[in-house]
Amino acid sequence: MGLHNPLPSSMSSECKKCGKILASFINPRQAFGPDKVIPPSVLANAKGLAIITVLKAGFLGSGRFGSGLVVAKLPDGSWSAPSAIATAGAGFGGQIGFELTDFVFILNDTSAVKTFAQAGSLTLGGNVSLAAGPVGRNAEAAGAASLKGVAGIFSYSKTKGLFAGVSLEGSAIIERRDANEKLYGTRFTAQQLLTGAVSPPPQAGPLMDILNSRVFSGGRSSAGDDMYNDIPTYDDRRESQSHDQRFGGPNRSSTWQDDVYDRPAGGFDSPSRSNTHDSGRAGPGRPAAPKPNFTSNKTANLNKNEAIAMFNFDADQPGDLAFKKGEVITVLKKTDSDNDWWTGMIGTRHGIFPSNYVKMKE
């Protein structure tokens, strides 16, 4: 289990983190086998999900805090835009140590979704019933349904640390409207987002790719591992993700150094680190550089798969291909859009770069 950031981060970082966490709970290749996954029947019938990373630390008393996202399934079967949430709680006793836990909460009914969407905060185990969910790819749907009648929320968790069996019962879940505002440009409430007031932005791609995968569509468990083939895979050792294998570039990852509101606000006008996917939503926001004026003949001597840099591009995160204006980039993978992230190479260096910083041979 990799370490995920429990601190409140930008929505873009939260989407990457939560996509990675969710994949580790539903894909047998990432969840230590088919007996350790959330059953497909539970995923297909979910009315919503909440995904949170929580840090619990204690000496004389104990405290816990964390951050994550909540999404809801809309009446047409699509998924809402994510809303940022945080959690906090306290305990008593002589426990010493720390514990980092990833939680996935399956919201089984509309009442559970409405509880998460209400203004202010909610208390898990207080406002809504909570129970440990069934596990295993072949878990009987009937058994899951009987549990669903008892609990509005199924809880799943993975822990790394020195405590044992952390529970979020009694913890307050709070909506982070400031984080929503930084992404959407408007101070949307959780209720507005979870009822479809706005479409999922490109920055939510790492999470939406998983929610739109076959395992959430009610596929038969007898279909074998094929039903998981469209779930992005992650490598904790390199902290990189391949959330869009069709594009193949080195995409962004959720790390301890991810932005905690110390980078420019994302919004819809800054570069998205997720790639265009097939859901029909808009592609990533335009890179911030002004549109270049292609009046010179600098590209005349380029090969077909080469591009010339029209602007300087600095590598501010691992996986970026930095270059100076005038450098020639060998383009390895590209799209038809000048509003996307392409994969390229300069000498022995390779990585991704914004497509409207360069000019291809005409």
Coordinates of N, CA and C in Angstrom, one line a residue, residues 70-75 79-83 113-114 117 189-199:
V70 N -16.3 13.2 -2.7 CA -17.5 12.5 -2.8 C -18.2 12.7 -4.2
V71 N -18.7 11.7 -4.8 CA -19.4 11.8 -6.1 C -20.7 11.0 -6.0
A72 N -21.6 11.3 -6.8 CA -23.0 10.7 -6.8 C -23.3 10.3 -8.2
K73 N -24.1 9.2 -8.3 CA -24.7 8.7 -9.6 C -25.9 9.5 -9.9
L74 N -26.0 10.1 -11.1 CA -27.1 10.9 -11.5 C -28.2 10.0 -12.0
P75 N -29.5 10.5 -12.1 CA -30.6 9.7 -12.6 C -30.4 9.1 -14.0
W79 N -22.0 10.0 -13.8 CA -21.5 10.4 -12.5 C -21.4 11.9 -12.4
S80 N -21.7 12.4 -11.2 CA -21.6 13.8 -11.0 C -20.2 14.3 -10.9
A81 N -20.0 15.6 -11.0 CA -18.7 16.2 -10.7 C -18.4 16.0 -9.2
P82 N -17.1 15.8 -8.9 CA -16.7 15.5 -7.5 C -16.8 16.8 -6.6
S83 N -17.1 16.6 -5.3 CA -17.1 17.6 -4.4 C -16.0 17.3 -3.3
V113 N -26.6 9.7 0.0 CA -26.1 10.7 -0.8 C -26.5 12.1 -0.3
K114 N -27.8 12.2 0.0 CA -28.4 13.5 0.5 C -27.7 13.9 1.8
A117 N -24.6 15.4 1.0 CA -24.8 16.7 0.2 C -25.3 17.8 1.1
T189 N -21.9 24.4 -3.8 CA -22.0 23.5 -2.6 C -22.0 22.1 -3.0
A190 N -21.8 21.2 -2.1 CA -21.8 19.7 -2.4 C -23.2 19.3 -3.0
Q191 N -24.3 19.9 -2.5 CA -25.6 19.6 -3.1 C -25.7 19.9 -4.5
Q192 N -25.2 21.1 -4.9 CA -25.2 21.5 -6.3 C -24.4 20.5 -7.2
L193 N -23.2 20.2 -6.7 CA -22.3 19.3 -7.5 C -22.9 17.9 -7.6
L194 N -23.4 17.4 -6.5 CA -23.8 16.0 -6.5 C -25.2 15.8 -7.2
T195 N -25.8 16.9 -7.5 CA -27.1 16.8 -8.3 C -26.9 17.2 -9.7
G196 N -25.7 17.3 -10.2 CA -25.4 17.5 -11.6 C -25.5 19.0 -12.1
A197 N -25.2 19.9 -11.2 CA -25.3 21.3 -11.6 C -24.2 21.7 -12.6
V198 N -23.1 20.9 -12.6 CA -22.0 21.2 -13.5 C -21.4 19.8 -13.9
S199 N -20.9 19.8 -15.1 CA -20.3 18.5 -15.6 C -18.9 18.3 -15.0

